[in-house]
Short mmCIF file of C-alpha atoms in Angstrom, two decimals:
data_model
loop_
_atom_site.label_atom_id
_atom_site.label_comp_id
_atom_site.label_asym_id
_atom_site.label_seq_id
_atom_site.Cartn_x
_atom_site.Cartn_y
_atom_site.Cartn_z
CA UNK M 1 -21.21 37.47 14.82
CA UNK M 2 -18.84 39.53 13.39
CA UNK M 3 -16.22 37.09 13.11
CA UNK M 4 -17.68 34.43 10.85
CA UNK M 5 -18.59 37.56 8.25
CA UNK M 6 -15.29 36.39 6.14
CA UNK M 7 -16.32 32.71 6.06
CA UNK M 8 -18.59 30.63 4.57
CA UNK M 9 -20.52 28.97 7.71
CA UNK M 10 -21.60 33.06 8.26
CA UNK M 11 -22.96 32.75 4.80
CA UNK M 12 -24.67 29.79 5.23
CA UNK M 13 -26.19 31.46 8.72
CA UNK M 14 -27.13 34.07 6.54
CA UNK M 15 -29.58 32.05 4.07
CA UNK M 16 -30.85 30.86 7.21
CA UNK M 17 -29.75 27.54 8.06
CA UNK M 18 -29.63 26.47 11.28
CA UNK M 19 -26.48 25.77 12.62
CA UNK M 20 -25.38 24.77 16.04
CA UNK M 21 -22.23 25.22 17.40
CA UNK M 22 -20.99 27.39 14.49
CA UNK M 23 -17.08 27.47 15.72
CA UNK M 24 -17.39 23.77 15.41
CA UNK M 25 -18.24 23.94 11.70
CA UNK M 26 -15.91 23.45 8.87
CA UNK M 27 -16.98 24.19 5.80
CA UNK M 28 -13.82 24.31 2.96
CA UNK M 29 -12.76 26.38 0.25
CA UNK M 30 -13.81 24.84 -2.35
CA UNK M 31 -17.16 24.27 -1.23
CA UNK M 32 -20.09 26.74 -3.80
CA UNK M 33 -22.00 27.86 -1.22
CA UNK M 34 -24.99 28.12 -3.22
CA UNK M 35 -25.00 25.26 -4.02
CA UNK M 36 -26.38 24.76 -0.34
CA UNK M 37 -30.02 26.04 0.40
CA UNK M 38 -30.36 27.53 3.87
CA UNK M 39 -34.36 26.76 3.73
CA UNK M 40 -34.77 24.35 6.43
CA UNK M 41 -31.23 22.69 7.30
CA UNK M 42 -30.03 21.99 9.53
CA UNK M 43 -25.75 21.39 10.33
CA UNK M 44 -25.19 19.68 14.24
CA UNK M 45 -21.64 20.53 15.66
CA UNK M 46 -18.47 19.13 14.34
CA UNK M 47 -19.69 18.68 10.44
CA UNK M 48 -17.39 18.86 7.75
CA UNK M 49 -18.57 19.71 4.18
CA UNK M 50 -15.95 20.01 1.33
CA UNK M 51 -15.57 19.90 -1.99
CA UNK M 52 -16.84 21.34 -4.94
CA UNK M 53 -19.04 19.71 -6.33
CA UNK M 54 -21.01 19.17 -2.28
CA UNK M 55 -24.83 20.40 -2.70
CA UNK M 56 -27.72 20.04 -0.15
CA UNK M 57 -31.83 20.82 -0.82
CA UNK M 58 -34.00 22.30 1.37
CA UNK M 59 -34.63 20.46 4.99
CA UNK M 60 -31.84 18.37 4.97
CA UNK M 61 -29.88 17.53 8.53
CA UNK M 62 -26.19 17.00 9.29
CA UNK M 63 -25.21 15.32 12.38
CA UNK M 64 -28.22 14.47 14.58
CA UNK M 65 -26.15 12.28 16.06
CA UNK M 66 -22.48 12.64 15.77
CA UNK M 67 -20.49 14.38 13.64
CA UNK M 68 -20.84 13.95 9.69
CA UNK M 69 -18.09 14.79 6.86
CA UNK M 70 -19.29 15.16 3.65
CA UNK M 71 -17.46 15.23 0.37
CA UNK M 72 -18.68 16.09 -2.67
CA UNK M 73 -21.94 14.55 -2.17
CA UNK M 74 -25.41 15.87 -3.45
CA UNK M 75 -28.17 15.77 -0.81
CA UNK M 76 -32.07 15.59 -1.77
CA UNK M 77 -34.65 17.22 -0.05
CA UNK M 78 -35.59 15.97 3.70
CA UNK M 79 -32.64 13.48 3.87
CA UNK M 80 -31.28 12.68 7.59
CA UNK M 81 -27.91 11.66 7.62
CA UNK M 82 -26.93 11.20 11.25
CA UNK M 83 -23.59 10.70 12.08
CA UNK M 84 -20.19 8.92 9.65
CA UNK M 85 -18.61 9.56 6.81
CA UNK M 86 -20.27 9.59 3.05
CA UNK M 87 -17.86 10.42 0.32
CA UNK M 88 -19.01 10.93 -4.08
CA UNK M 89 -22.78 9.94 -3.16
CA UNK M 90 -26.06 10.61 -4.06
CA UNK M 91 -28.85 11.22 -1.56
CA UNK M 92 -32.30 11.36 -2.91
CA UNK M 93 -35.65 12.65 -0.80
CA UNK M 94 -36.23 11.47 2.10
CA UNK M 95 -33.12 9.08 2.22
CA UNK M 96 -31.87 8.67 5.47
CA UNK M 97 -28.43 6.92 7.30
CA UNK M 98 -27.77 6.37 11.08
CA UNK M 99 -24.37 7.29 12.96
CA UNK M 100 -21.35 6.12 11.93
CA UNK M 101 -21.58 5.51 8.42
CA UNK M 102 -19.01 5.09 6.20
CA UNK M 103 -20.41 5.89 2.77
CA UNK M 104 -18.17 6.11 -0.39
CA UNK M 105 -18.12 6.64 -3.84
CA UNK M 106 -20.16 5.22 -6.25
CA UNK M 107 -23.03 4.90 -4.31
CA UNK M 108 -26.67 6.36 -4.63
CA UNK M 109 -30.24 6.03 -2.10
CA UNK M 110 -32.87 6.64 -4.12
CA UNK M 111 -36.63 7.93 -2.55
CA UNK M 112 -36.66 6.89 1.06
CA UNK M 113 -34.01 4.43 0.78
CA UNK M 114 -32.17 4.08 3.95
CA UNK M 115 -29.27 2.82 6.59
CA UNK M 116 -29.44 1.73 10.45
CA UNK M 117 -26.32 3.10 12.28
CA UNK M 118 -22.77 0.99 11.26
CA UNK M 119 -23.89 1.18 8.11
CA UNK M 120 -20.85 0.23 5.44
CA UNK M 121 -21.59 1.13 2.26
CA UNK M 122 -19.44 1.43 -1.69
CA UNK M 123 -20.63 1.11 -5.27
CA UNK M 124 -23.92 0.27 -3.69
CA UNK M 125 -27.78 1.23 -5.73
CA UNK M 126 -30.69 1.36 -3.11
CA UNK M 127 -33.73 1.55 -5.22
CA UNK M 128 -36.62 3.38 -3.27
CA UNK M 129 -38.39 2.01 0.30
CA UNK M 130 -34.71 -0.32 0.18
CA UNK M 131 -34.04 -0.76 3.81
CA UNK M 132 -30.49 -1.58 5.67
CA UNK M 133 -30.64 -3.06 8.96
CA UNK M 134 -27.16 -2.19 11.32
CA UNK M 135 -24.11 -3.48 11.53
CA UNK M 136 -24.15 -4.07 7.38
CA UNK M 137 -21.49 -3.87 5.38
CA UNK M 138 -22.47 -3.95 1.81
CA UNK M 139 -20.18 -2.91 -1.59
CA UNK M 140 -20.97 -3.92 -5.00
CA UNK M 141 -24.33 -4.32 -5.34
CA UNK M 142 -27.73 -3.05 -6.48
CA UNK M 143 -30.87 -3.38 -4.95
CA UNK M 144 -34.86 -2.81 -5.54
CA UNK M 145 -37.86 -4.24 -5.17
CA UNK M 146 -40.97 -3.04 -2.80
CA UNK M 147 -43.38 -0.97 -3.96
CA UNK M 148 -43.67 2.10 -0.34
CA UNK M 149 -42.75 2.07 3.12
CA UNK M 150 -44.60 -0.31 4.60
CA UNK M 151 -43.82 -3.06 2.04
CA UNK M 152 -40.27 -2.72 0.74
CA UNK M 153 -36.78 -4.60 0.51
CA UNK M 154 -34.61 -5.11 3.62
CA UNK M 155 -31.24 -5.97 5.17
CA UNK M 156 -31.26 -8.05 8.11
CA UNK M 157 -29.01 -6.76 11.07
CA UNK M 158 -25.24 -7.95 10.47
CA UNK M 159 -24.78 -8.86 6.90
CA UNK M 160 -22.34 -8.62 4.30
CA UNK M 161 -21.88 -8.65 0.90
CA UNK M 162 -18.76 -10.64 0.32
CA UNK M 163 -17.64 -8.74 -2.72
CA UNK M 164 -13.77 -10.08 -2.34
CA UNK M 165 -11.73 -13.26 -3.64
CA UNK M 166 -9.36 -15.15 -1.97
CA UNK M 167 -7.44 -15.08 -5.43
CA UNK M 168 -7.84 -11.02 -5.14
CA UNK M 169 -10.47 -9.35 -7.36
CA UNK M 170 -13.72 -8.21 -7.20
CA UNK M 171 -15.53 -9.50 -10.43
CA UNK M 172 -18.19 -10.26 -7.15
CA UNK M 173 -21.15 -7.65 -7.78
CA UNK M 174 -23.94 -8.98 -7.05
CA UNK M 175 -28.35 -7.18 -8.85
CA UNK M 176 -30.51 -8.06 -6.07
CA UNK M 177 -34.18 -7.39 -7.94
CA UNK M 178 -32.69 -5.71 -11.28
CA UNK M 179 -33.06 -2.31 -12.90
CA UNK M 180 -35.78 -2.91 -16.10
CA UNK M 181 -38.44 -4.21 -13.31
CA UNK M 182 -37.04 -2.86 -10.38
CA UNK M 183 -38.11 1.23 -11.35
CA UNK M 184 -41.32 1.15 -11.88
CA UNK M 185 -41.65 0.06 -7.91
CA UNK M 186 -44.68 -2.49 -8.37
CA UNK M 187 -42.33 -5.48 -7.75
CA UNK M 188 -42.29 -8.00 -4.47
CA UNK M 189 -39.95 -6.69 -1.63
CA UNK M 190 -36.56 -9.19 -0.77
CA UNK M 191 -35.50 -10.26 2.11
CA UNK M 192 -32.54 -10.67 2.93
CA UNK M 193 -32.58 -12.28 6.54
CA UNK M 194 -30.14 -10.93 9.58
CA UNK M 195 -26.53 -12.39 10.49
CA UNK M 196 -25.91 -13.20 6.82
CA UNK M 197 -24.53 -12.92 3.66
CA UNK M 198 -24.68 -13.35 -0.20
CA UNK M 199 -21.34 -14.47 -1.92
CA UNK M 200 -21.64 -12.06 -5.12
CA UNK M 201 -21.62 -12.23 -7.66
CA UNK M 202 -24.95 -13.08 -7.47
CA UNK M 203 -28.15 -12.78 -9.05
CA UNK M 204 -31.26 -12.57 -6.58
CA UNK M 205 -35.42 -12.33 -8.44
CA UNK M 206 -37.99 -10.44 -6.51
CA UNK M 207 -39.75 -12.42 -3.78
CA UNK M 208 -36.95 -13.93 -2.49
CA UNK M 209 -36.43 -14.30 0.79
CA UNK M 210 -33.58 -15.94 2.76
CA UNK M 211 -33.91 -16.84 6.61
CA UNK M 212 -31.55 -14.98 9.39
CA UNK M 213 -28.57 -16.76 9.39
CA UNK M 214 -27.83 -18.18 6.25
CA UNK M 215 -24.54 -17.82 4.18
CA UNK M 216 -25.82 -17.99 -0.13
CA UNK M 217 -23.45 -18.81 -2.95
CA UNK M 218 -25.68 -19.01 -5.90
CA UNK M 219 -28.14 -17.62 -7.83
CA UNK M 220 -32.22 -17.92 -7.87
CA UNK M 221 -33.59 -16.26 -10.66
CA UNK M 222 -37.61 -18.07 -10.42
CA UNK M 223 -39.47 -15.56 -7.79
CA UNK M 224 -40.87 -15.74 -4.32
CA UNK M 225 -38.67 -18.07 -2.93
CA UNK M 226 -37.92 -18.92 0.58
CA UNK M 227 -34.38 -20.04 0.65
CA UNK M 228 -32.76 -21.36 4.04
CA UNK M 229 -29.10 -22.21 3.62
CA UNK M 230 -27.18 -24.07 6.71
CA UNK M 231 -23.62 -25.44 7.50
CA UNK M 232 -24.30 -28.33 5.06
CA UNK M 233 -21.79 -31.08 5.68
CA UNK M 234 -17.41 -30.02 6.66
CA UNK M 235 -14.56 -29.21 3.61
CA UNK M 236 -11.35 -29.58 4.42
CA UNK M 237 -9.84 -30.47 1.25
CA UNK M 238 -6.28 -28.94 -0.57
CA UNK M 239 -6.68 -25.25 -2.17
CA UNK M 240 -4.90 -23.53 -4.07
CA UNK M 241 -5.76 -19.51 -4.73
CA UNK M 242 -4.57 -18.70 -7.94
CA UNK M 243 -7.03 -21.18 -9.80
CA UNK M 244 -10.41 -19.99 -11.57
CA UNK M 245 -11.97 -23.26 -12.26
CA UNK M 246 -15.77 -22.46 -13.16
CA UNK M 247 -15.75 -18.63 -14.90
CA UNK M 248 -19.11 -18.77 -16.50
CA UNK M 249 -21.02 -17.85 -13.68
CA UNK M 250 -18.67 -14.91 -12.84
CA UNK M 251 -17.83 -13.61 -16.54
CA UNK M 252 -21.99 -13.68 -17.16
CA UNK M 253 -23.43 -12.06 -13.74
CA UNK M 254 -20.73 -9.52 -13.92
CA UNK M 255 -21.75 -8.31 -17.69
CA UNK M 256 -25.82 -9.01 -17.19
CA UNK M 257 -25.06 -6.26 -14.13
CA UNK M 258 -22.92 -4.00 -16.44
CA UNK M 259 -25.81 -3.93 -18.94
CA UNK M 260 -28.30 -3.52 -15.91
CA UNK M 261 -25.82 -0.34 -14.99
CA UNK M 262 -26.72 1.48 -18.50
CA UNK M 263 -30.50 0.69 -18.34
CA UNK M 264 -29.94 3.06 -14.95
CA UNK M 265 -27.93 5.20 -17.29
CA UNK M 266 -30.30 5.68 -19.69
CA UNK M 267 -33.65 6.19 -17.13
CA UNK M 268 -31.72 8.87 -14.80
CA UNK M 269 -31.09 10.57 -18.75
CA UNK M 270 -34.41 10.21 -20.61
CA UNK M 271 -36.59 8.98 -17.43
CA UNK M 272 -35.10 11.29 -14.08
CA UNK M 273 -35.05 14.00 -16.45
CA UNK M 274 -38.40 14.90 -16.52
CA UNK M 275 -38.76 15.08 -12.79
CA UNK M 276 -35.92 18.16 -12.89
CA UNK M 277 -37.88 20.65 -10.49
CA UNK M 278 -37.49 22.35 -7.17
CA UNK M 279 -37.59 19.52 -5.28
CA UNK M 280 -35.33 17.27 -7.50
CA UNK M 281 -32.67 19.95 -8.92
CA UNK M 282 -30.42 19.75 -12.01
CA UNK M 283 -28.12 19.48 -9.23
CA UNK M 284 -29.23 15.83 -7.92
CA UNK M 285 -30.13 14.67 -11.38
CA UNK M 286 -25.98 15.73 -12.47
CA UNK M 287 -25.08 13.66 -8.81
CA UNK M 288 -27.48 10.23 -10.45
CA UNK M 289 -25.65 10.50 -13.62
CA UNK M 290 -22.09 10.78 -12.57
CA UNK M 291 -22.47 8.18 -10.00
CA UNK M 292 -23.85 5.79 -11.90
CA UNK M 293 -20.65 5.91 -14.64
CA UNK M 294 -18.71 5.72 -11.78
CA UNK M 295 -20.28 2.30 -11.09
CA UNK M 296 -20.02 1.11 -14.49
CA UNK M 297 -16.35 2.85 -14.45
CA UNK M 298 -15.54 0.99 -11.55
CA UNK M 299 -17.64 -2.75 -12.86
CA UNK M 300 -14.65 -2.78 -15.40
CA UNK M 301 -11.80 -2.37 -14.11
CA UNK M 302 -12.46 -4.81 -11.75
CA UNK M 303 -13.37 -7.37 -14.90
CA UNK M 304 -10.23 -5.94 -16.79
CA UNK M 305 -8.23 -7.00 -13.77
CA UNK M 306 -10.18 -10.43 -13.59
CA UNK M 307 -9.14 -11.04 -16.39
CA UNK M 308 -5.76 -10.65 -16.25
CA UNK M 309 -5.27 -13.14 -13.91
CA UNK M 310 -6.55 -15.73 -15.74
CA UNK M 311 -3.91 -16.36 -18.45
CA UNK M 312 -1.99 -17.40 -14.27
CA UNK M 313 -4.47 -19.16 -13.56
CA UNK M 314 -4.35 -21.26 -16.43
CA UNK M 315 -0.99 -21.98 -15.99
CA UNK M 316 -1.51 -23.10 -12.45
CA UNK M 317 -4.27 -25.55 -13.26
CA UNK M 318 -2.80 -27.04 -15.86
CA UNK M 319 0.67 -27.72 -13.03
CA UNK M 320 -2.16 -29.08 -11.13
CA UNK M 321 -4.59 -30.94 -12.96
CA UNK M 322 -1.44 -32.64 -15.30
CA UNK M 323 -3.92 -34.85 -17.79
CA UNK M 324 -6.82 -34.44 -15.98
CA UNK M 325 -6.74 -31.01 -16.78
CA UNK M 326 -10.15 -30.13 -18.35
CA UNK M 327 -9.87 -28.68 -21.79
CA UNK M 328 -13.50 -26.71 -21.89
CA UNK M 329 -12.35 -24.70 -18.54
CA UNK M 330 -9.12 -24.32 -20.49
CA UNK M 331 -10.47 -22.77 -23.76
CA UNK M 332 -13.04 -20.31 -21.86
CA UNK M 333 -10.09 -18.90 -19.49
CA UNK M 334 -8.42 -18.43 -22.95
CA UNK M 335 -11.07 -17.37 -24.68
CA UNK M 336 -12.55 -14.24 -22.22
CA UNK M 337 -8.66 -13.33 -21.61
CA UNK M 338 -7.96 -12.93 -25.19
CA UNK M 339 -11.28 -11.01 -26.34
CA UNK M 340 -11.11 -8.35 -23.37
CA UNK M 341 -10.53 -5.71 -24.85
CA UNK M 342 -13.57 -6.22 -26.94
CA UNK M 343 -15.69 -6.86 -24.51
CA UNK M 344 -15.17 -3.79 -22.84
CA UNK M 345 -15.10 -1.78 -25.19
CA UNK M 346 -18.87 -2.82 -26.64
CA UNK M 347 -19.68 -2.31 -22.80
CA UNK M 348 -17.97 0.79 -22.72
CA UNK M 349 -19.87 1.89 -25.96
CA UNK M 350 -23.27 1.53 -24.04
CA UNK M 351 -26.52 0.36 -24.68
CA UNK M 352 -26.10 1.49 -28.48
CA UNK M 353 -29.31 1.10 -31.20
CA UNK M 354 -32.23 -1.45 -31.29
CA UNK M 355 -35.78 -2.45 -31.44
CA UNK M 356 -36.30 -0.86 -27.55
CA UNK M 357 -35.34 2.35 -28.77
CA UNK M 358 -39.02 2.50 -30.65
CA UNK M 359 -40.13 1.40 -26.59
CA UNK M 360 -38.29 4.54 -25.73
CA UNK M 361 -40.57 7.09 -27.32
CA UNK M 362 -43.35 5.34 -26.29
CA UNK M 363 -43.31 5.11 -22.58
CA UNK M 364 -41.25 8.74 -21.93
CA UNK M 365 -44.94 10.44 -24.49
CA UNK M 366 -46.80 8.47 -22.20
CA UNK M 367 -44.06 9.81 -18.91
CA UNK M 368 -44.85 13.31 -19.93
CA UNK M 369 -48.23 12.88 -19.78
CA UNK M 370 -48.97 11.25 -16.77
CA UNK M 371 -46.30 14.18 -15.13
CA UNK M 372 -48.90 16.82 -16.82
CA UNK M 373 -51.95 15.12 -14.92
CA UNK M 374 -50.01 14.04 -11.61
CA UNK M 375 -46.80 16.80 -11.12
CA UNK M 376 -43.36 16.39 -10.65
CA UNK M 377 -43.48 14.12 -7.99
CA UNK M 378 -41.28 10.98 -9.25
CA UNK M 379 -42.84 8.45 -7.18
CA UNK M 380 -46.21 9.58 -7.39
CA UNK M 381 -46.48 9.31 -10.75
CA UNK M 382 -44.12 6.21 -11.51
CA UNK M 383 -47.07 4.34 -9.30
CA UNK M 384 -49.98 5.86 -11.39
CA UNK M 385 -48.47 4.54 -14.55
CA UNK M 386 -50.72 2.30 -15.98
CA UNK M 387 -49.64 -1.17 -16.83
CA UNK M 388 -49.63 -1.05 -20.66
CA UNK M 389 -47.26 2.25 -20.26
CA UNK M 390 -44.86 -0.33 -17.51
CA UNK M 391 -44.71 -2.86 -20.02
CA UNK M 392 -43.53 -0.15 -22.54
CA UNK M 393 -41.21 0.89 -19.95
CA UNK M 394 -39.92 -2.45 -18.75
CA UNK M 395 -39.60 -3.00 -22.66
CA UNK M 396 -36.94 -0.42 -23.46
CA UNK M 397 -35.13 -1.16 -20.17
CA UNK M 398 -35.25 -4.78 -20.63
CA UNK M 399 -34.05 -4.17 -24.14
CA UNK M 400 -31.26 -2.15 -23.69
CA UNK M 401 -30.24 -5.38 -21.17
CA UNK M 402 -30.64 -7.73 -23.88
CA UNK M 403 -28.79 -6.35 -26.11
CA UNK M 404 -25.65 -5.13 -24.19
CA UNK M 405 -25.40 -8.59 -22.88
CA UNK M 406 -26.09 -10.26 -26.32
CA UNK M 407 -23.14 -8.40 -27.65
CA UNK M 408 -20.59 -9.74 -25.17
CA UNK M 409 -21.75 -13.29 -24.64
CA UNK M 410 -21.41 -13.48 -28.36
CA UNK M 411 -17.50 -13.24 -28.19
CA UNK M 412 -17.38 -16.19 -25.69
CA UNK M 413 -19.14 -18.95 -27.71
CA UNK M 414 -16.56 -21.49 -26.08
CA UNK M 415 -18.26 -20.15 -22.83
CA UNK M 416 -21.60 -21.25 -23.70
CA UNK M 417 -23.75 -18.33 -21.97
CA UNK M 418 -26.49 -17.06 -24.79
#
């Protein structure tokens, strides 16, 4: 072993980590070994660790089914990343990903969330217990719902979230569940059947079931609905890219998505902070905060790009429709483009002030008492909260969503969003 004494693989072995085929494992110079536990950590052959912010907690298993590359990820206790590429993402306690994964920046898997083999994530947030099948592409979305390992939201195999449009934009993030209710782990699960897809930007209520083989293109805000979206009648009509014929739903859903991320940011800042411990170290909390901030920045970037396309859209639409052009639509296109900088400033400013702050203080005081009684295990404490405490927390988080979205909606009177 003397040949390893001056490299980081040997240092990690000295800390007690089990590294199979250490000659084949690569740890870059910028990795801080102090951020990697030696307690029960297993790293299989062919794995590569990179990035100054990479951290790995006790009991994590890396590369169980194939080589893994990790770059600036924060990995919690008991996480199992079986094979693939993982960049600038966070995995909380007992999260898992199968082989062939491709997980990119801004992704968060909370406790017990998982993906099977050959799954692609980017800018995706899965709340505790959410399970994703194999051969899934799930980018630019947040999914909540479910109460435990036997009652969880699920995405069937061969599913895709469509997040890129023929107009070359990604203003297409989807809320599958939401933050204000989803964080309390007491909502009915959502099921997206396999061999299907969701066309963003969409919003789905808790308890929604979409049958296998369905491509769903709408919002469903009524809880507990079964949806089967068949092929419908054939369509073959003239079409020109670059024309937005209805932006109301795009704008509304994107603003609400950002508002939910701002609520989640507050949840991480004030509620999750109370659970910092050996099982949930500060490094993981820092990772959560960084990734949700990345998500907010990404959504604002995509909306900005969307707004920049609207003047050209208006010109093309007017040219195509002539006297039949809708003045209402033209007003909406112009209004959003002209108001975008103000809206971006309002969204970037965060939650701001409001009546919801008093509910935050009430909730946090009750949360602290619950932690004192039950300890710092996040799932145990959240599930033990009484309904009145959950209501206070919900009023706090929903208040953020309402306040943020209201400020933006009021700037767009022609869109009729309020």
